[in-house]
PDB file of C-alpha atoms in Angstrom:
ATOM      1  CA  UNK A   1       6.031  -8.236 -16.707  1.00  0.00           C
ATOM      2  CA  UNK A   2       5.255  -5.176 -14.606  1.00  0.00           C
ATOM      3  CA  UNK A   3       8.096  -3.554 -12.687  1.00  0.00           C
ATOM      4  CA  UNK A   4       8.425  -0.277 -10.820  1.00  0.00           C
ATOM      5  CA  UNK A   5      11.460   1.387  -9.314  1.00  0.00           C
ATOM      6  CA  UNK A   6      11.745   4.439  -7.096  1.00  0.00           C
ATOM      7  CA  UNK A   7      14.640   6.881  -7.356  1.00  0.00           C
ATOM      8  CA  UNK A   8      15.617  10.034  -5.569  1.00  0.00           C
ATOM      9  CA  UNK A   9      17.783  11.350  -2.753  1.00  0.00           C
ATOM     10  CA  UNK A  10      18.439   9.171   0.265  1.00  0.00           C
ATOM     11  CA  UNK A  11      19.115  12.161   2.525  1.00  0.00           C
ATOM     12  CA  UNK A  12      17.355  15.521   2.620  1.00  0.00           C
ATOM     13  CA  UNK A  13      17.627  18.395   5.064  1.00  0.00           C
ATOM     14  CA  UNK A  14      14.694  19.753   7.048  1.00  0.00           C
ATOM     15  CA  UNK A  15      12.622  22.329   5.098  1.00  0.00           C
ATOM     16  CA  UNK A  16      13.933  21.033   1.754  1.00  0.00           C
ATOM     17  CA  UNK A  17      11.710  19.661  -1.001  1.00  0.00           C
ATOM     18  CA  UNK A  18      11.831  15.948  -1.778  1.00  0.00           C
ATOM     19  CA  UNK A  19      11.422  14.814  -5.380  1.00  0.00           C
ATOM     20  CA  UNK A  20      10.930  11.115  -6.028  1.00  0.00           C
ATOM     21  CA  UNK A  21      10.588   9.462  -9.413  1.00  0.00           C
ATOM     22  CA  UNK A  22       8.851   6.168 -10.109  1.00  0.00           C
ATOM     23  CA  UNK A  23      10.013   4.611 -13.362  1.00  0.00           C
ATOM     24  CA  UNK A  24       7.900   1.700 -14.536  1.00  0.00           C
ATOM     25  CA  UNK A  25       7.642  -0.831 -17.334  1.00  0.00           C
ATOM     26  CA  UNK A  26       5.180  -3.467 -18.464  1.00  0.00           C
ATOM     27  CA  UNK A  27       2.143  -1.185 -18.562  1.00  0.00           C
ATOM     28  CA  UNK A  28       1.058   2.198 -19.859  1.00  0.00           C
ATOM     29  CA  UNK A  29      -0.352   4.992 -17.743  1.00  0.00           C
ATOM     30  CA  UNK A  30      -2.553   5.927 -20.684  1.00  0.00           C
ATOM     31  CA  UNK A  31      -4.505   2.668 -20.354  1.00  0.00           C
ATOM     32  CA  UNK A  32      -7.993   3.094 -18.929  1.00  0.00           C
ATOM     33  CA  UNK A  33      -8.306   2.057 -15.292  1.00  0.00           C
ATOM     34  CA  UNK A  34      -4.607   2.195 -14.477  1.00  0.00           C
ATOM     35  CA  UNK A  35      -3.010   4.281 -11.763  1.00  0.00           C
ATOM     36  CA  UNK A  36       0.277   4.717  -9.912  1.00  0.00           C
ATOM     37  CA  UNK A  37       0.331   5.483  -6.225  1.00  0.00           C
ATOM     38  CA  UNK A  38       2.847   6.448  -3.573  1.00  0.00           C
ATOM     39  CA  UNK A  39       2.866   4.864  -0.138  1.00  0.00           C
ATOM     40  CA  UNK A  40       5.386   5.388   2.653  1.00  0.00           C
ATOM     41  CA  UNK A  41       6.392   3.474   5.762  1.00  0.00           C
ATOM     42  CA  UNK A  42       8.341   5.015   8.645  1.00  0.00           C
ATOM     43  CA  UNK A  43      10.797   2.554  10.213  1.00  0.00           C
ATOM     44  CA  UNK A  44       8.892  -0.068  12.189  1.00  0.00           C
ATOM     45  CA  UNK A  45       5.529   1.536  11.508  1.00  0.00           C
ATOM     46  CA  UNK A  46       2.466   1.089   9.333  1.00  0.00           C
ATOM     47  CA  UNK A  47       1.935   1.916   5.684  1.00  0.00           C
ATOM     48  CA  UNK A  48       0.644   5.387   4.874  1.00  0.00           C
ATOM     49  CA  UNK A  49      -1.066   6.137   1.563  1.00  0.00           C
ATOM     50  CA  UNK A  50       0.177   9.435   0.115  1.00  0.00           C
ATOM     51  CA  UNK A  51      -1.067  10.081  -3.408  1.00  0.00           C
ATOM     52  CA  UNK A  52      -2.368   8.432  -6.557  1.00  0.00           C
ATOM     53  CA  UNK A  53      -2.623   9.465 -10.201  1.00  0.00           C
ATOM     54  CA  UNK A  54      -4.837   7.752 -12.758  1.00  0.00           C
ATOM     55  CA  UNK A  55      -4.641   7.300 -16.518  1.00  0.00           C
ATOM     56  CA  UNK A  56      -7.001  10.264 -17.052  1.00  0.00           C
ATOM     57  CA  UNK A  57      -4.854  12.561 -14.858  1.00  0.00           C
ATOM     58  CA  UNK A  58      -7.297  12.280 -11.950  1.00  0.00           C
ATOM     59  CA  UNK A  59      -5.201  12.925  -8.841  1.00  0.00           C
ATOM     60  CA  UNK A  60      -5.916  11.951  -5.242  1.00  0.00           C
ATOM     61  CA  UNK A  61      -3.998  13.043  -2.158  1.00  0.00           C
ATOM     62  CA  UNK A  62      -3.855  12.259   1.523  1.00  0.00           C
ATOM     63  CA  UNK A  63      -5.802  15.147   3.108  1.00  0.00           C
ATOM     64  CA  UNK A  64      -3.318  15.459   5.970  1.00  0.00           C
ATOM     65  CA  UNK A  65      -0.434  16.013   3.522  1.00  0.00           C
ATOM     66  CA  UNK A  66      -2.331  17.637   0.652  1.00  0.00           C
ATOM     67  CA  UNK A  67      -0.698  21.063   1.012  1.00  0.00           C
ATOM     68  CA  UNK A  68       2.785  19.544   0.684  1.00  0.00           C
ATOM     69  CA  UNK A  69       2.292  16.973  -2.081  1.00  0.00           C
ATOM     70  CA  UNK A  70       2.214  17.128  -5.859  1.00  0.00           C
ATOM     71  CA  UNK A  71       1.948  14.093  -8.122  1.00  0.00           C
ATOM     72  CA  UNK A  72       2.496  14.231 -11.876  1.00  0.00           C
ATOM     73  CA  UNK A  73       2.933  11.763 -14.690  1.00  0.00           C
ATOM     74  CA  UNK A  74       4.970  11.625 -17.879  1.00  0.00           C
ATOM     75  CA  UNK A  75       3.275   8.966 -19.956  1.00  0.00           C
ATOM     76  CA  UNK A  76       5.869   9.060 -22.718  1.00  0.00           C
ATOM     77  CA  UNK A  77       8.694   8.430 -20.240  1.00  0.00           C
ATOM     78  CA  UNK A  78       6.738   5.901 -18.139  1.00  0.00           C
ATOM     79  CA  UNK A  79       7.372   7.941 -15.017  1.00  0.00           C
ATOM     80  CA  UNK A  80       5.417   9.337 -12.096  1.00  0.00           C
ATOM     81  CA  UNK A  81       6.947  12.060  -9.936  1.00  0.00           C
ATOM     82  CA  UNK A  82       6.027  12.898  -6.356  1.00  0.00           C
ATOM     83  CA  UNK A  83       7.200  16.098  -4.720  1.00  0.00           C
ATOM     84  CA  UNK A  84       6.880  16.766  -1.008  1.00  0.00           C
ATOM     85  CA  UNK A  85       7.730  20.207   0.322  1.00  0.00           C
ATOM     86  CA  UNK A  86       8.979  21.328   3.714  1.00  0.00           C
ATOM     87  CA  UNK A  87      10.464  17.994   4.740  1.00  0.00           C
ATOM     88  CA  UNK A  88      10.734  17.190   8.450  1.00  0.00           C
ATOM     89  CA  UNK A  89      12.493  14.396  10.362  1.00  0.00           C
ATOM     90  CA  UNK A  90       9.086  12.731  10.896  1.00  0.00           C
ATOM     91  CA  UNK A  91       8.957  12.225   7.114  1.00  0.00           C
ATOM     92  CA  UNK A  92      11.839   9.764   7.358  1.00  0.00           C
ATOM     93  CA  UNK A  93      10.476   6.610   5.767  1.00  0.00           C
ATOM     94  CA  UNK A  94      10.717   4.080   2.988  1.00  0.00           C
ATOM     95  CA  UNK A  95       8.768   5.441   0.038  1.00  0.00           C
ATOM     96  CA  UNK A  96       7.110   2.978  -2.342  1.00  0.00           C
ATOM     97  CA  UNK A  97       5.403   3.449  -5.659  1.00  0.00           C
ATOM     98  CA  UNK A  98       2.853   0.890  -6.805  1.00  0.00           C
ATOM     99  CA  UNK A  99       0.671  -0.014  -9.799  1.00  0.00           C
ATOM    100  CA  UNK A 100      -2.960   0.462  -8.940  1.00  0.00           C
ATOM    101  CA  UNK A 101      -6.409  -0.185 -10.336  1.00  0.00           C
ATOM    102  CA  UNK A 102      -9.226   2.351 -10.444  1.00  0.00           C
ATOM    103  CA  UNK A 103     -11.679  -0.540 -10.274  1.00  0.00           C
ATOM    104  CA  UNK A 104     -11.614  -2.001  -6.725  1.00  0.00           C
ATOM    105  CA  UNK A 105      -8.541   0.044  -5.863  1.00  0.00           C
ATOM    106  CA  UNK A 106      -5.825  -2.527  -5.262  1.00  0.00           C
ATOM    107  CA  UNK A 107      -2.047  -2.137  -5.555  1.00  0.00           C
ATOM    108  CA  UNK A 108      -0.869  -5.324  -7.236  1.00  0.00           C
ATOM    109  CA  UNK A 109       2.716  -4.478  -8.127  1.00  0.00           C
ATOM    110  CA  UNK A 110       5.133  -2.556  -5.927  1.00  0.00           C
ATOM    111  CA  UNK A 111       8.576  -1.081  -6.320  1.00  0.00           C
ATOM    112  CA  UNK A 112      11.340  -2.144  -3.948  1.00  0.00           C
ATOM    113  CA  UNK A 113      11.070   1.114  -2.028  1.00  0.00           C
ATOM    114  CA  UNK A 114      13.613   3.807  -1.286  1.00  0.00           C
ATOM    115  CA  UNK A 115      14.598   4.934   2.201  1.00  0.00           C
ATOM    116  CA  UNK A 116      14.596   8.695   2.622  1.00  0.00           C
ATOM    117  CA  UNK A 117      16.169  10.134   5.759  1.00  0.00           C
ATOM    118  CA  UNK A 118      15.452  13.696   6.819  1.00  0.00           C
ATOM    119  CA  UNK A 119      18.267  15.093   8.908  1.00  0.00           C
ATOM    120  CA  UNK A 120      20.418  18.182   9.135  1.00  0.00           C
TER     121      UNK A 120
ATOM    122  CA  UNK B   1     -10.625   9.532   6.560  1.00  0.00           C
ATOM    123  CA  UNK B   2     -11.887   5.988   7.054  1.00  0.00           C
ATOM    124  CA  UNK B   3     -10.049   4.383   9.968  1.00  0.00           C
ATOM    125  CA  UNK B   4      -8.984   0.758   9.641  1.00  0.00           C
ATOM    126  CA  UNK B   5      -8.407  -1.181  12.855  1.00  0.00           C
ATOM    127  CA  UNK B   6      -6.726  -4.566  12.828  1.00  0.00           C
ATOM    128  CA  UNK B   7      -6.701  -7.136  15.599  1.00  0.00           C
ATOM    129  CA  UNK B   8      -4.670  -8.539  17.063  1.00  0.00           C
ATOM    130  CA  UNK B   9      -1.579  -6.344  16.647  1.00  0.00           C
ATOM    131  CA  UNK B  10       0.549  -9.466  16.902  1.00  0.00           C
ATOM    132  CA  UNK B  11       0.114 -13.171  17.405  1.00  0.00           C
ATOM    133  CA  UNK B  12       2.261 -16.246  17.913  1.00  0.00           C
ATOM    134  CA  UNK B  13       1.416 -19.426  16.057  1.00  0.00           C
ATOM    135  CA  UNK B  14       2.922 -22.761  15.065  1.00  0.00           C
ATOM    136  CA  UNK B  15       3.432 -24.335  11.672  1.00  0.00           C
ATOM    137  CA  UNK B  16       0.167 -25.900  10.564  1.00  0.00           C
ATOM    138  CA  UNK B  17      -2.031 -23.651  12.728  1.00  0.00           C
ATOM    139  CA  UNK B  18      -5.126 -21.921  11.417  1.00  0.00           C
ATOM    140  CA  UNK B  19      -4.680 -18.166  11.785  1.00  0.00           C
ATOM    141  CA  UNK B  20      -7.345 -15.479  11.606  1.00  0.00           C
ATOM    142  CA  UNK B  21      -6.766 -11.718  11.442  1.00  0.00           C
ATOM    143  CA  UNK B  22      -9.585  -9.192  11.686  1.00  0.00           C
ATOM    144  CA  UNK B  23      -9.929  -5.749  10.145  1.00  0.00           C
ATOM    145  CA  UNK B  24     -12.703  -3.315  11.026  1.00  0.00           C
ATOM    146  CA  UNK B  25     -13.562  -0.152   9.103  1.00  0.00           C
ATOM    147  CA  UNK B  26     -14.955   2.985  10.769  1.00  0.00           C
ATOM    148  CA  UNK B  27     -17.779   3.048   8.192  1.00  0.00           C
ATOM    149  CA  UNK B  28     -19.092   0.741   5.532  1.00  0.00           C
ATOM    150  CA  UNK B  29     -16.653   0.076   2.721  1.00  0.00           C
ATOM    151  CA  UNK B  30     -18.862  -2.467   0.939  1.00  0.00           C
ATOM    152  CA  UNK B  31     -16.239  -4.984  -0.220  1.00  0.00           C
ATOM    153  CA  UNK B  32     -13.437  -2.547  -1.092  1.00  0.00           C
ATOM    154  CA  UNK B  33     -10.963  -4.279   1.169  1.00  0.00           C
ATOM    155  CA  UNK B  34      -7.500  -5.588   0.276  1.00  0.00           C
ATOM    156  CA  UNK B  35      -4.960  -7.619   2.247  1.00  0.00           C
ATOM    157  CA  UNK B  36      -1.183  -7.404   1.901  1.00  0.00           C
ATOM    158  CA  UNK B  37       1.700  -9.444   3.294  1.00  0.00           C
ATOM    159  CA  UNK B  38       5.023  -7.827   4.130  1.00  0.00           C
ATOM    160  CA  UNK B  39       8.110  -9.778   5.079  1.00  0.00           C
ATOM    161  CA  UNK B  40      11.016  -8.025   6.735  1.00  0.00           C
ATOM    162  CA  UNK B  41      12.658  -5.436   4.522  1.00  0.00           C
ATOM    163  CA  UNK B  42      10.491  -6.186   1.514  1.00  0.00           C
ATOM    164  CA  UNK B  43       7.713  -4.372  -0.295  1.00  0.00           C
ATOM    165  CA  UNK B  44       4.132  -5.417   0.513  1.00  0.00           C
ATOM    166  CA  UNK B  45       2.588  -8.168  -1.596  1.00  0.00           C
ATOM    167  CA  UNK B  46      -1.103  -8.221  -2.521  1.00  0.00           C
ATOM    168  CA  UNK B  47      -2.838 -11.363  -1.247  1.00  0.00           C
ATOM    169  CA  UNK B  48      -6.571 -10.675  -1.405  1.00  0.00           C
ATOM    170  CA  UNK B  49      -8.595  -7.951  -3.143  1.00  0.00           C
ATOM    171  CA  UNK B  50     -12.286  -7.080  -3.060  1.00  0.00           C
ATOM    172  CA  UNK B  51     -12.489  -8.762   0.348  1.00  0.00           C
ATOM    173  CA  UNK B  52     -12.405 -12.335  -0.940  1.00  0.00           C
ATOM    174  CA  UNK B  53     -10.705 -12.539  -4.349  1.00  0.00           C
ATOM    175  CA  UNK B  54      -7.379 -14.347  -4.321  1.00  0.00           C
ATOM    176  CA  UNK B  55      -4.629 -12.525  -6.205  1.00  0.00           C
ATOM    177  CA  UNK B  56      -3.039 -14.576  -8.976  1.00  0.00           C
ATOM    178  CA  UNK B  57      -0.175 -16.728  -7.729  1.00  0.00           C
ATOM    179  CA  UNK B  58      -1.155 -16.565  -4.050  1.00  0.00           C
ATOM    180  CA  UNK B  59      -1.508 -19.971  -2.332  1.00  0.00           C
ATOM    181  CA  UNK B  60      -5.048 -21.163  -1.700  1.00  0.00           C
ATOM    182  CA  UNK B  61      -4.415 -21.455   2.048  1.00  0.00           C
ATOM    183  CA  UNK B  62      -5.054 -17.702   2.145  1.00  0.00           C
ATOM    184  CA  UNK B  63      -8.677 -16.602   2.106  1.00  0.00           C
ATOM    185  CA  UNK B  64     -10.645 -13.467   2.871  1.00  0.00           C
ATOM    186  CA  UNK B  65     -14.199 -12.759   3.890  1.00  0.00           C
ATOM    187  CA  UNK B  66     -16.425  -9.966   5.088  1.00  0.00           C
ATOM    188  CA  UNK B  67     -18.664  -7.140   3.957  1.00  0.00           C
ATOM    189  CA  UNK B  68     -19.529  -3.686   5.180  1.00  0.00           C
ATOM    190  CA  UNK B  69     -17.281  -2.955   8.146  1.00  0.00           C
ATOM    191  CA  UNK B  70     -15.908  -6.302   9.331  1.00  0.00           C
ATOM    192  CA  UNK B  71     -13.406  -8.397   7.425  1.00  0.00           C
ATOM    193  CA  UNK B  72     -11.223 -11.428   8.055  1.00  0.00           C
ATOM    194  CA  UNK B  73      -8.033 -12.862   6.591  1.00  0.00           C
ATOM    195  CA  UNK B  74      -7.537 -16.557   7.250  1.00  0.00           C
ATOM    196  CA  UNK B  75      -4.477 -18.718   6.734  1.00  0.00           C
ATOM    197  CA  UNK B  76      -5.727 -22.290   6.835  1.00  0.00           C
ATOM    198  CA  UNK B  77      -2.404 -23.982   7.618  1.00  0.00           C
ATOM    199  CA  UNK B  78       0.469 -21.693   8.529  1.00  0.00           C
ATOM    200  CA  UNK B  79       3.692 -22.286   6.611  1.00  0.00           C
ATOM    201  CA  UNK B  80       7.225 -21.071   7.456  1.00  0.00           C
ATOM    202  CA  UNK B  81       7.103 -18.431   4.714  1.00  0.00           C
ATOM    203  CA  UNK B  82       3.894 -16.958   6.182  1.00  0.00           C
ATOM    204  CA  UNK B  83       5.604 -15.406   9.187  1.00  0.00           C
ATOM    205  CA  UNK B  84       5.244 -11.758   8.268  1.00  0.00           C
ATOM    206  CA  UNK B  85       3.207  -8.629   8.901  1.00  0.00           C
ATOM    207  CA  UNK B  86      -0.242  -8.358   7.337  1.00  0.00           C
ATOM    208  CA  UNK B  87      -2.013  -5.116   6.451  1.00  0.00           C
ATOM    209  CA  UNK B  88      -5.569  -4.439   5.390  1.00  0.00           C
ATOM    210  CA  UNK B  89      -6.413  -1.471   3.153  1.00  0.00           C
ATOM    211  CA  UNK B  90      -9.707   0.089   2.153  1.00  0.00           C
ATOM    212  CA  UNK B  91     -10.141   1.485  -1.350  1.00  0.00           C
ATOM    213  CA  UNK B  92     -13.762   2.642  -1.093  1.00  0.00           C
ATOM    214  CA  UNK B  93     -13.050   6.301  -0.425  1.00  0.00           C
ATOM    215  CA  UNK B  94      -9.877   8.315  -0.968  1.00  0.00           C
ATOM    216  CA  UNK B  95      -7.518   8.348   0.897  1.00  0.00           C
ATOM    217  CA  UNK B  96      -7.112   4.586   0.636  1.00  0.00           C
ATOM    218  CA  UNK B  97      -6.154   3.979   4.238  1.00  0.00           C
ATOM    219  CA  UNK B  98      -4.262   1.045   5.709  1.00  0.00           C
ATOM    220  CA  UNK B  99      -4.635  -0.757   9.001  1.00  0.00           C
ATOM    221  CA  UNK B 100      -1.814  -0.667  11.516  1.00  0.00           C
ATOM    222  CA  UNK B 101      -0.671  -4.198  10.737  1.00  0.00           C
ATOM    223  CA  UNK B 102      -0.677  -7.618  12.402  1.00  0.00           C
ATOM    224  CA  UNK B 103       2.639  -9.343  12.977  1.00  0.00           C
ATOM    225  CA  UNK B 104       2.535 -13.138  12.832  1.00  0.00           C
ATOM    226  CA  UNK B 105       5.411 -14.667  14.758  1.00  0.00           C
ATOM    227  CA  UNK B 106       6.658 -18.177  15.387  1.00  0.00           C
ATOM    228  CA  UNK B 107       5.522 -19.761  18.661  1.00  0.00           C
TER     229      UNK B 107
END
């Protein structure tokens, strides 16, 4: 059974760095073809793909946010960490992590999401 | 980035209706197209991948079709639990962009 859960601060101040951790079970990020991605959703708005890391440490980023994002994995701890620098109120959103496939690129298991509010 | 455009943005339908949602890509994405369902306050759920493959556990009233730039999600007979927002997503080229969503409401 695959599960994922996001953790991190619920409130950050403008200009601060956000660090989110995705802790998962039921699969290994050392298995060929497997990836973990981050997707966010501002309140009432559409999903926005942020970043993705694959089993071989291949990393992909949203070009519009590339300068602010870093994604890393700790295979032994079954965790993926996303950092986003220079947070702004427009970054207020629910942040999801999800299990992905290199082949055909689908996200088939999602965490429950964590709401991050950016406010002074 | 590849732009994904869904239509309509919202629709009203009755139980038992056949519902069709369209997604258009700004360039060819072959069949690298996925559909997700999101009910209020919940995480998205994968319904269809590779344009027409039904995800395990998803009811057969959901189906997908299309190739290249134009894709369709069809619900053959709308059920109460299907009132939700639906998103398409391309996974042909990074970043794997999403459409803006289609909200299916009760008529």
